[in-house]
Amino acid sequence: MLCPCEDACNRIQLDEPLASRALKMFVTEQIDIDSLEIPEITPKEKKVAIIGSGPAGLSAAHDLAFKGYSVTMFEALPEPGGMLRYGIPEYRLPKDVLRKEIGYIQRLGVEIKTNHKIDTLDPLFEQGYQAILVTVGSPQSVRRGAVVSALSGRPGLLKGFRLESARLDGQSLLKVDFGTFATSREGIFAAGDVTTGPTSVISAIASGKKAARSINEYLEGEVLTSKEDKRTPEKLGEQELAALRERFTSQNRVKAKEIESGERISGFEEVEKVYSVSEAQEEAGRCLASQIEGCIGCGECEEDCEAKAIDFSQQDQTIEIEVGTIIVATGYDIFDASRMPQYGYGKYDNVLTGMEFERMTCAGGPTSGKIQLKDGREPESVAIIHCVGSRDKNYHPYCSRVCCMYGLKHAHLVKELTENRAEVYEFYIDMRSFSKACEEFYERTSQEGVKFIRGKAAQVTDRAITEEEKEKLIVVAEDTLLGQIIRVPVDMAILCVGMEARTNAADVASKFTLTQDADGFFIETHLKLAPMETPSDGVFLAGCCLGPKDIPDTVAQASGAAAKALSMISKGRITQLAATAYVDEIICQGCGRCEEICTFHAPKIISKNGSLVSSVNEAVCKGCGACAVVCPTGAMSIRHFNMQQIESLVDGLLEVVHG
Amino acid sequence: MAEFEPRIILFGCNFCTYAAADLAGTTRIQYPPNVYIVRMMCSGMINPDYVLRAFERGADGVIVAGCHYTDCHYIDGPIKCDAMFIKLKRLVHVIGLEDERLRREMISTSETTVFARIAQEFTEQIRKLGPSPFSAVGEEVAV
Amino acid sequence: MNLEEIIQATKTYYCLECGKCTSICPVARYDPSFSPRAIIESVLLGFEDELISDRELFSCLTCYTCSQKCPADVDFPIFVREARVIAQDNGQRGICAHSGQLRSLPRLMANPDIKQRRLEWLSDKYRISDKSDVLLWVGCAPYFEPIFDDIEFRALDITEASLKILNFLGIEPKLLPNEKCCGHDMLWTGDIETFKKLAEQNAAQIKEAGVKKIIFSCPEGYRTFKLDYPSYVSLDCELQHISEFLAEKIEKGGLKFEACPEHSEGTKKKVTYQDPCRLGRHLGIYDAPRKVLESIPGIELVEVEHNREDSVCCGTSAFTNCDTYSNMVRMERLSEAKATGAETLITCCPKCQTHFRCAMVDKGEEKRPMPKIEIMDLVNLVANALGGEK
């Protein structure tokens, strides 16, 4: 029987769900709860009474105690625990463990009064409790009949509480709002099986925790906000599943070494043994979330954020803003190095792209800035390979401009972060270090002991030929200055991947009437005379969407685009072309052919005086004349190029008769 | 009898073809004087009726010219011109003019020698073909 | 003619200023600046300059709705037609739709030296004969094809259907490979010179062909040959619209239809009919097409509210001044058609069909509120209902 979290686990759609329960057990086994530190809790001057010390009550007590409330539990039976003690056998939940867990809760300050039956709740308010939680469980939960006597007289019990009841399957239950767990009386809450009838320990614990949340809101004087969570776990779609099946081989869950069945029969010890560290790591590695990049929507950040800056319930909104100028700065994509299988990206553990290496050296990154191989060791040697996917007619013929410099930067970082322990080899065709201080940086890097090899690396392989190549990545290249083919064994290879146009560039281009060059980058109106402009007045371009460039150049372009945009806006008016389209509104029938054909979206069909006519936005019209050609009625004309003018031109030219 | 001198009208776009013709002129490239150029802003601006009228007025040949596909100042003018040209060609064919009298060309700003070559070739082609049936009509200017 | 002569010839001076013409004119219904009565009044008062320089003169559909009801028997359409000649000479020619291509083409055709290629669409599905004494007039259909392809109208479908019908009836007609435009649009927009040339060339070709009968599928061509050519050329043939030809055949018992293909057992296909101005009010032919429709089993004709002499024009004449009011006239007409509950609107005129189809096309994001209905020419309906070999 799987538990709810395992039922919901999406891995079930691939092979077997994650063994969440076993993993959690592994985690808890690492801690000795008896010696677990009690954190600093700021006490609140409020008291909460909890009736019943089963799983629901105990969970609520734990959470409320953490919030600083003074909690007292009233338990009718001689020992606390409810179903945990009396309903679950030793081999499933050892009493020893239960004692320790409850002990921890008591160490938090929760007082548990056993042999203490509560018949009515009002005296508790008089005793100074500001909120009461009823978690007395349901009689049907008791299957073994061990303590029926203690819970007999139940209908009377619930009546004594003077709370609205609900009947379900012949049971007497307490009626609560399943979002807030509030009962019919203010200040009294209920959770667990007493509200639902028999469920599982998990559900009882969950409802106890939710009730604790509501009680906290209530005692803080806030409006109870919790809503019943009706969400069902999202299942993966067919496409996602297909993609995942391609990425992950099927792998059933790791089984912890079970006790031999011989041993099993002898005692009441737990059958399922706890994972070892490596078993736990392996099983945890099956979690898809650990492999999927990006947000998985777990909600932890929202809970933790003290500024309440995160709101998962926010929906996408489409907002329409009217603007006078637009700057398109949609950036670039990295060349996908797996398109060049000879470099082993995605195949070998220690082949990285320049971007990935950048992240590694970042102090806030996954390794806190340490350069390390997949197995955690510091590399002894690093190869940096230039022109991956660039200057290559098979991929991108253009030079990606920034890679030589970032290759040098990475070389420098390796030297610095390994305190010169690592060897660095730069495989280049040309060193393009043209910007300010770049030539000097090149020289400095060379002086730091970085070895420059002129030759484009042909291959990165792990097939060792000699002894010293074993367990290494070997970079094969021709050193063109020596005229020799060399094999350089290294621990890590960094691929200087180039920049390429984004995959959705064509879509962006059509939205903003931009043109693209053969490589997909946007084209400016003129490289020298109008560098950030586009055929549409008011739409400007900046940055890498125009082509690869580094940050200083990008910032300069951005400033330029901003300046042009500002100069347009600040004038307060625009100078329009003289030759624009205009409509004879009586002749126009509003058929829409002009709207359909215009690349610049200048004519729009609007309703005027009860009929449809075309209306030309003169600020946007470029005067290309296409609309006038398709206009069936002759309503559309272009100033200075109307039919009569051109016809007269033609007539005039042909009036000249030869001979 | 005077030798037949073809009269050719070339409709060309301002930014490419017309500029090429202009540049051909200033760089002293020789081309026949038979080609008269009508400047349009874009080849997409060329109305089929302009061409029909040119033939009606006695043009012996007409060239519809503009930018190459990726060069258009208005982005996709050449494509619009192509769509118009298909219909125009059909009309010129049915009316009974020889298909060779109508031509579609793409000439970019720097292609001055291409412009001159096309002007030269087309003039010779039309010369061989002879005057259009409308040549005589050219003098009568109807409304 | 000068204006004084036109006034005399068309009895314009008889005008009573009653305003009946304007009140029933389809254009005046929508165009506030157009009024036949006001035009006549201004002319009679001597404001000639306005008449011939205003483009309003070209808004008249020459549909004869006015003159038919005029108590004083003023021939307004002819008045307009003649006045347009003067207007043309003075530089006003109305707004030409479709960039003026449909005026350039007749002018190009008026050249006697051209050899057109108008019959390339002809396939060996159809049988024609050089020796026949029946001529099928093809008209502008081969030129319409490239110009109107975006409203999905192929005028040659009408020509082909006409051929199919004639072949079915055992006639292998002659087709003129260098047929010239009948000149209707030239005549009605004031270009008399071009019209004369076209008429003369057509008459010469017909004489040389030696045919005795010409069948038209287009009412405009038919009207022009029948009523206008005699003033300029002599023709020695019988002229007939194909609907008249079919009605005759049906009456004499030479033509029986199979069931209309779309008709299933027990149900009839409801159609309605548009009386073209040139066939109806100009030539008085109302019954022939109806006789044909009634003879096709499985077809039920439901008349529009305004039919026969009262039928509403399709909204544009001679591809001139096609404007927002033309659109409104078409809206009116199509609404009437739709209100009959008919599935299909049958026309007898390729011009009517062109204009209605164009009205029903929406290219912009804003949809025009035009009722949509299937449109078919009478001959296409007939061709579909012919059945097996006779």
Coordinates of N, CA and C in Angstrom, one line a residue, chain C residues 9-159:
Chain C
A9 N -32.6 64.7 -77.1 CA -32.8 63.3 -77.6 C -33.4 62.4 -76.5
T10 N -33.1 62.8 -75.2 CA -33.6 61.9 -74.1 C -34.9 62.4 -73.4
K11 N -35.4 63.4 -74.0 CA -36.7 64.0 -73.5 C -36.5 64.5 -72.0
T12 N -35.3 64.9 -71.7 CA -35.0 65.4 -70.3 C -35.9 66.6 -70.0
Y13 N -36.2 67.4 -71.0 CA -36.9 68.6 -70.7 C -38.3 68.3 -70.2
Y14 N -38.8 67.1 -70.4 CA -40.1 66.7 -69.9 C -40.2 66.5 -68.4
C15 N -39.0 66.5 -67.8 CA -39.0 66.1 -66.4 C -39.9 67.0 -65.6
L16 N -40.7 66.4 -64.7 CA -41.7 67.0 -63.9 C -41.2 67.4 -62.5
E17 N -39.9 67.1 -62.3 CA -39.3 67.3 -60.9 C -40.1 66.6 -59.9
C18 N -40.7 65.5 -60.2 CA -41.6 64.8 -59.2 C -40.8 64.1 -58.2
G19 N -39.6 63.7 -58.5 CA -38.7 63.0 -57.5 C -38.9 61.5 -57.4
K20 N -39.8 61.0 -58.3 CA -40.0 59.5 -58.2 C -38.7 58.7 -58.5
C21 N -38.0 59.2 -59.5 CA -36.8 58.5 -59.9 C -35.8 58.4 -58.6
T22 N -35.6 59.5 -58.0 CA -34.7 59.5 -56.8 C -35.2 58.6 -55.7
S23 N -36.6 58.6 -55.5 CA -37.1 57.8 -54.4 C -36.9 56.3 -54.6
I24 N -36.8 55.9 -55.9 CA -36.7 54.4 -56.1 C -35.3 54.0 -56.5
C25 N -34.4 55.1 -56.8 CA -33.1 54.8 -57.2 C -32.3 54.0 -56.2
P26 N -31.7 52.9 -56.5 CA -30.9 52.1 -55.5 C -29.7 52.9 -55.0
V27 N -29.1 53.7 -55.8 CA -27.9 54.5 -55.4 C -28.3 55.6 -54.5
A28 N -29.4 56.3 -54.9 CA -29.9 57.5 -54.1 C -30.3 57.0 -52.7
R29 N -30.7 55.8 -52.6 CA -31.2 55.2 -51.3 C -30.0 55.3 -50.3
Y30 N -28.8 55.2 -50.7 CA -27.7 55.2 -49.8 C -26.7 56.4 -49.9
D31 N -26.6 56.9 -51.2 CA -25.6 58.0 -51.4 C -26.4 59.3 -51.3
P32 N -26.1 60.0 -50.3 CA -26.9 61.3 -50.1 C -26.6 62.3 -51.1
S33 N -25.5 62.2 -51.8 CA -25.2 63.2 -52.8 C -25.6 62.9 -54.2
F34 N -26.3 61.7 -54.4 CA -26.7 61.3 -55.7 C -28.2 61.4 -55.8
S35 N -28.7 62.2 -56.8 CA -30.1 62.2 -57.1 C -30.4 62.5 -58.5
P36 N -31.0 61.5 -59.2 CA -31.3 61.7 -60.7 C -32.1 63.0 -60.9
R37 N -33.0 63.3 -60.1 CA -33.8 64.5 -60.3 C -33.0 65.7 -60.1
A38 N -32.1 65.7 -59.1 CA -31.3 66.9 -58.9 C -30.3 67.1 -60.1
I39 N -29.8 66.0 -60.6 CA -28.9 66.1 -61.8 C -29.6 66.7 -62.9
I40 N -30.8 66.3 -63.2 CA -31.6 66.8 -64.3 C -31.9 68.3 -64.1
E41 N -32.3 68.6 -62.8 CA -32.6 69.9 -62.5 C -31.4 70.9 -62.7
S42 N -30.3 70.4 -62.3 CA -29.1 71.3 -62.5 C -28.8 71.5 -63.9
V43 N -28.9 70.5 -64.7 CA -28.6 70.6 -66.1 C -29.6 71.6 -66.8
L44 N -30.9 71.4 -66.4 CA -31.9 72.2 -67.1 C -31.7 73.7 -66.6
L45 N -31.2 73.9 -65.4 CA -30.9 75.2 -65.0 C -29.6 75.8 -65.6
G46 N -28.9 75.0 -66.3 CA -27.7 75.5 -66.9 C -26.4 75.2 -66.2
F47 N -26.4 74.4 -65.1 CA -25.2 74.1 -64.4 C -24.5 73.0 -65.1
E48 N -24.1 73.2 -66.3 CA -23.4 72.1 -67.0 C -22.1 71.7 -66.5
D49 N -21.3 72.7 -66.1 CA -19.9 72.5 -65.7 C -19.9 71.5 -64.5
E50 N -20.8 71.7 -63.5 CA -20.8 70.8 -62.4 C -21.1 69.4 -62.8
L51 N -22.0 69.2 -63.7 CA -22.4 67.9 -64.2 C -21.2 67.1 -64.7
I52 N -20.5 67.8 -65.6 CA -19.4 67.0 -66.3 C -18.1 67.0 -65.5
S53 N -18.0 67.8 -64.5 CA -16.7 67.7 -63.7 C -16.9 66.9 -62.4
D54 N -18.2 66.6 -62.0 CA -18.4 65.9 -60.8 C -18.3 64.4 -61.1
R55 N -17.7 63.7 -60.1 CA -17.7 62.2 -60.4 C -19.0 61.6 -60.1
E56 N -20.0 62.3 -59.5 CA -21.3 61.7 -59.2 C -21.9 61.2 -60.5
L57 N -21.6 61.9 -61.6 CA -22.3 61.5 -62.9 C -22.0 60.0 -63.2
F58 N -20.8 59.5 -62.7 CA -20.4 58.1 -62.9 C -21.0 57.2 -61.9
S59 N -21.7 57.7 -60.9 CA -22.3 56.8 -59.9 C -23.6 56.1 -60.4
C60 N -24.2 56.7 -61.4 CA -25.4 56.1 -61.9 C -25.2 54.7 -62.4
L61 N -26.1 53.8 -62.0 CA -25.9 52.4 -62.4 C -26.5 52.1 -63.8
T62 N -27.2 53.1 -64.4 CA -27.9 52.9 -65.7 C -28.7 51.7 -65.7
C63 N -29.4 51.4 -64.5 CA -30.1 50.2 -64.4 C -31.6 50.3 -64.9
Y64 N -32.0 51.5 -65.2 CA -33.4 51.8 -65.7 C -34.5 51.7 -64.7
T65 N -34.1 51.5 -63.4 CA -35.2 51.5 -62.4 C -36.0 52.8 -62.5
C66 N -35.2 54.0 -62.7 CA -35.9 55.3 -62.7 C -36.8 55.4 -63.9
S67 N -36.2 55.3 -65.0 CA -36.9 55.5 -66.3 C -38.1 54.7 -66.4
Q68 N -38.0 53.5 -65.9 CA -39.2 52.6 -66.0 C -40.4 53.2 -65.4
K69 N -40.2 53.9 -64.2 CA -41.3 54.4 -63.5 C -41.5 55.9 -63.8
C70 N -40.6 56.5 -64.6 CA -40.8 57.9 -64.8 C -42.0 58.3 -65.5
P71 N -42.9 59.1 -64.9 CA -44.1 59.5 -65.6 C -43.9 60.3 -66.8
A72 N -42.7 60.9 -66.9 CA -42.5 61.8 -68.1 C -41.7 61.1 -69.1
D73 N -41.4 59.8 -68.9 CA -40.7 59.0 -69.9 C -39.3 59.6 -70.3
V74 N -38.6 60.1 -69.2 CA -37.3 60.6 -69.4 C -36.3 59.4 -69.5
D75 N -35.4 59.4 -70.5 CA -34.5 58.3 -70.6 C -33.2 58.7 -69.8
F76 N -33.2 58.5 -68.5 CA -32.1 59.0 -67.7 C -30.8 58.2 -68.0
P77 N -30.8 56.9 -68.1 CA -29.6 56.2 -68.4 C -28.9 56.7 -69.7
I78 N -29.7 56.9 -70.7 CA -29.0 57.4 -72.0 C -28.5 58.8 -71.8
F79 N -29.3 59.6 -71.1 CA -28.8 60.9 -70.8 C -27.4 60.9 -70.1
V80 N -27.3 60.0 -69.1 CA -26.1 59.9 -68.4 C -25.0 59.4 -69.3
R81 N -25.3 58.4 -70.1 CA -24.3 57.8 -71.0 C -23.7 58.9 -72.0
E82 N -24.6 59.7 -72.5 CA -24.1 60.7 -73.4 C -23.4 61.8 -72.7
A83 N -23.9 62.2 -71.6 CA -23.2 63.2 -70.8 C -21.8 62.8 -70.4
R84 N -21.6 61.5 -70.2 CA -20.3 61.0 -69.8 C -19.3 61.1 -70.9
V85 N -19.7 61.2 -72.2 CA -18.8 61.4 -73.3 C -18.2 62.8 -73.1
I86 N -19.0 63.8 -72.8 CA -18.5 65.1 -72.6 C -17.6 65.2 -71.4
A87 N -18.0 64.5 -70.3 CA -17.2 64.5 -69.1 C -15.9 63.9 -69.4
Q88 N -15.8 62.8 -70.1 CA -14.5 62.2 -70.5 C -13.6 63.1 -71.2
D89 N -14.2 63.8 -72.1 CA -13.4 64.8 -72.9 C -12.8 65.9 -72.1
N90 N -13.5 66.1 -71.0 CA -13.1 67.2 -70.1 C -12.3 66.7 -68.9
G91 N -11.9 65.4 -69.0 CA -11.0 64.9 -68.0 C -11.6 64.2 -66.8
Q92 N -13.0 64.1 -66.7 CA -13.6 63.4 -65.6 C -14.0 62.0 -66.1
R93 N -13.5 61.0 -65.5 CA -13.9 59.6 -66.0 C -14.4 58.7 -64.9
G94 N -14.7 59.3 -63.7 CA -15.2 58.5 -62.6 C -14.0 57.8 -62.0
I95 N -14.3 57.0 -60.9 CA -13.2 56.3 -60.3 C -13.2 54.9 -60.8
C96 N -12.1 54.5 -61.5 CA -12.0 53.2 -62.1 C -11.6 52.2 -61.1
A97 N -12.4 51.1 -60.9 CA -12.1 50.1 -60.0 C -11.0 49.2 -60.6
H98 N -10.4 48.4 -59.8 CA -9.4 47.4 -60.3 C -8.3 48.1 -61.1
S99 N -7.9 49.3 -60.6 CA -6.8 50.1 -61.1 C -7.0 50.4 -62.6
G100 N -8.2 50.3 -63.1 CA -8.5 50.7 -64.5 C -8.1 49.6 -65.5
Q101 N -7.7 48.4 -65.0 CA -7.3 47.4 -65.9 C -8.5 47.0 -66.9
L102 N -9.7 47.1 -66.3 CA -10.8 46.7 -67.2 C -11.2 47.8 -68.2
R103 N -10.6 48.9 -68.2 CA -10.7 49.9 -69.2 C -9.5 49.8 -70.2
S104 N -8.4 49.5 -69.6 CA -7.2 49.4 -70.5 C -7.3 48.2 -71.4
L105 N -7.9 47.1 -70.9 CA -8.0 45.9 -71.8 C -8.8 46.1 -73.0
P106 N -10.0 46.7 -72.9 CA -10.8 46.9 -74.2 C -10.0 47.9 -75.1
R107 N -9.3 48.9 -74.5 CA -8.6 49.8 -75.4 C -7.5 49.1 -76.1
L108 N -6.8 48.1 -75.4 CA -5.8 47.3 -76.0 C -6.4 46.5 -77.1
M109 N -7.6 45.9 -76.8 CA -8.2 45.0 -77.8 C -8.6 45.8 -79.0
A110 N -8.8 47.1 -78.9 CA -9.3 47.9 -80.0 C -8.3 48.0 -81.1
N111 N -7.1 47.6 -80.9 CA -6.0 47.6 -81.9 C -6.3 46.5 -82.9
P112 N -6.4 46.8 -84.2 CA -6.8 45.8 -85.2 C -5.6 44.8 -85.4
D113 N -4.4 45.1 -85.0 CA -3.3 44.3 -85.3 C -3.0 43.2 -84.3
I114 N -3.6 43.2 -83.2 CA -3.3 42.2 -82.2 C -4.0 40.8 -82.5
K115 N -3.2 39.8 -82.1 CA -3.8 38.4 -82.3 C -3.9 37.8 -80.9
Q116 N -5.1 37.9 -80.3 CA -5.2 37.4 -78.9 C -5.0 35.9 -78.7
R117 N -4.8 35.5 -77.5 CA -4.8 34.1 -77.2 C -5.9 33.8 -76.2
R118 N -7.1 34.0 -76.7 CA -8.2 33.9 -75.7 C -8.8 32.5 -75.6
L119 N -8.3 31.5 -76.3 CA -9.0 30.2 -76.3 C -8.1 29.1 -75.7
E120 N -7.0 29.5 -75.0 CA -6.1 28.5 -74.5 C -6.8 27.6 -73.4
W121 N -7.9 28.1 -72.8 CA -8.6 27.3 -71.8 C -9.4 26.1 -72.4
L122 N -9.5 26.2 -73.8 CA -10.4 25.2 -74.4 C -9.8 23.8 -74.4
S123 N -10.5 22.9 -73.9 CA -9.9 21.5 -73.9 C -10.7 20.7 -74.9
D124 N -10.3 19.5 -75.1 CA -11.0 18.6 -76.1 C -12.2 18.0 -75.4
K125 N -12.6 18.4 -74.2 CA -13.8 18.0 -73.6 C -15.0 18.6 -74.5
Y126 N -14.7 19.8 -75.0 CA -15.7 20.5 -75.7 C -15.5 20.5 -77.2
R127 N -16.6 20.4 -78.0 CA -16.5 20.3 -79.4 C -16.9 21.6 -80.1
I128 N -16.0 22.2 -80.8 CA -16.4 23.4 -81.6 C -16.1 23.1 -83.1
S129 N -16.7 23.9 -83.9 CA -16.6 23.7 -85.3 C -16.5 25.0 -86.1
D130 N -15.6 25.1 -87.0 CA -15.4 26.3 -87.8 C -16.5 26.4 -88.8
K131 N -17.2 25.3 -89.0 CA -18.2 25.4 -90.1 C -19.6 25.7 -89.6
S132 N -19.7 25.8 -88.2 CA -21.0 26.0 -87.6 C -21.6 27.3 -88.0
D133 N -22.9 27.4 -88.0 CA -23.5 28.8 -88.2 C -24.0 29.4 -86.9
V134 N -23.6 28.7 -85.8 CA -24.0 29.3 -84.5 C -22.7 29.7 -83.9
L135 N -22.7 30.9 -83.4 CA -21.5 31.5 -82.7 C -21.8 31.6 -81.2
L136 N -20.9 31.0 -80.4 CA -21.0 31.3 -79.0 C -20.1 32.4 -78.6
W137 N -20.7 33.5 -78.1 CA -19.9 34.7 -77.7 C -19.2 34.4 -76.4
V138 N -17.9 34.5 -76.4 CA -17.1 34.2 -75.1 C -17.0 35.4 -74.2
G139 N -16.8 36.6 -74.8 CA -16.8 37.8 -74.0 C -15.5 37.9 -73.2
C140 N -15.5 38.6 -72.1 CA -14.3 39.0 -71.3 C -13.8 37.9 -70.4
A141 N -14.5 36.7 -70.4 CA -14.2 35.7 -69.5 C -12.7 35.3 -69.4
P142 N -11.9 35.2 -70.5 CA -10.5 34.8 -70.4 C -9.7 35.9 -69.6
Y143 N -10.2 37.1 -69.6 CA -9.4 38.2 -68.9 C -9.8 38.3 -67.5
F144 N -11.1 37.9 -67.2 CA -11.5 37.9 -65.8 C -10.7 37.0 -64.9
E145 N -10.3 35.9 -65.5 CA -9.7 34.9 -64.6 C -8.5 35.4 -63.7
P146 N -7.5 36.0 -64.3 CA -6.4 36.5 -63.4 C -6.8 37.6 -62.5
I147 N -7.8 38.5 -63.0 CA -8.1 39.6 -62.2 C -9.0 39.3 -61.0
F148 N -9.8 38.3 -61.1 CA -10.8 38.0 -60.0 C -10.5 36.7 -59.3
D149 N -9.2 36.2 -59.4 CA -9.0 34.9 -58.7 C -9.1 35.0 -57.2
D150 N -9.0 36.2 -56.6 CA -9.0 36.1 -55.2 C -10.4 36.2 -54.6
I151 N -11.4 36.3 -55.5 CA -12.8 36.2 -55.0 C -13.4 34.8 -55.5
E152 N -12.5 34.0 -55.9 CA -12.9 32.6 -56.3 C -13.9 32.6 -57.4
F153 N -13.8 33.4 -58.3 CA -14.8 33.4 -59.4 C -14.0 33.1 -60.7
R154 N -14.4 32.1 -61.4 CA -13.8 31.8 -62.7 C -14.9 31.9 -63.7
A155 N -14.9 33.1 -64.4 CA -15.9 33.4 -65.4 C -15.9 32.3 -66.5
L156 N -14.8 31.7 -66.8 CA -14.7 30.7 -67.8 C -15.6 29.5 -67.5
D157 N -15.9 29.3 -66.2 CA -16.8 28.2 -65.9 C -18.1 28.4 -66.6
I158 N -18.6 29.6 -66.7 CA -19.9 29.9 -67.4 C -19.7 29.6 -68.9
T159 N -18.6 30.0 -69.5 CA -18.4 29.7 -70.9 C -18.3 28.2 -71.1

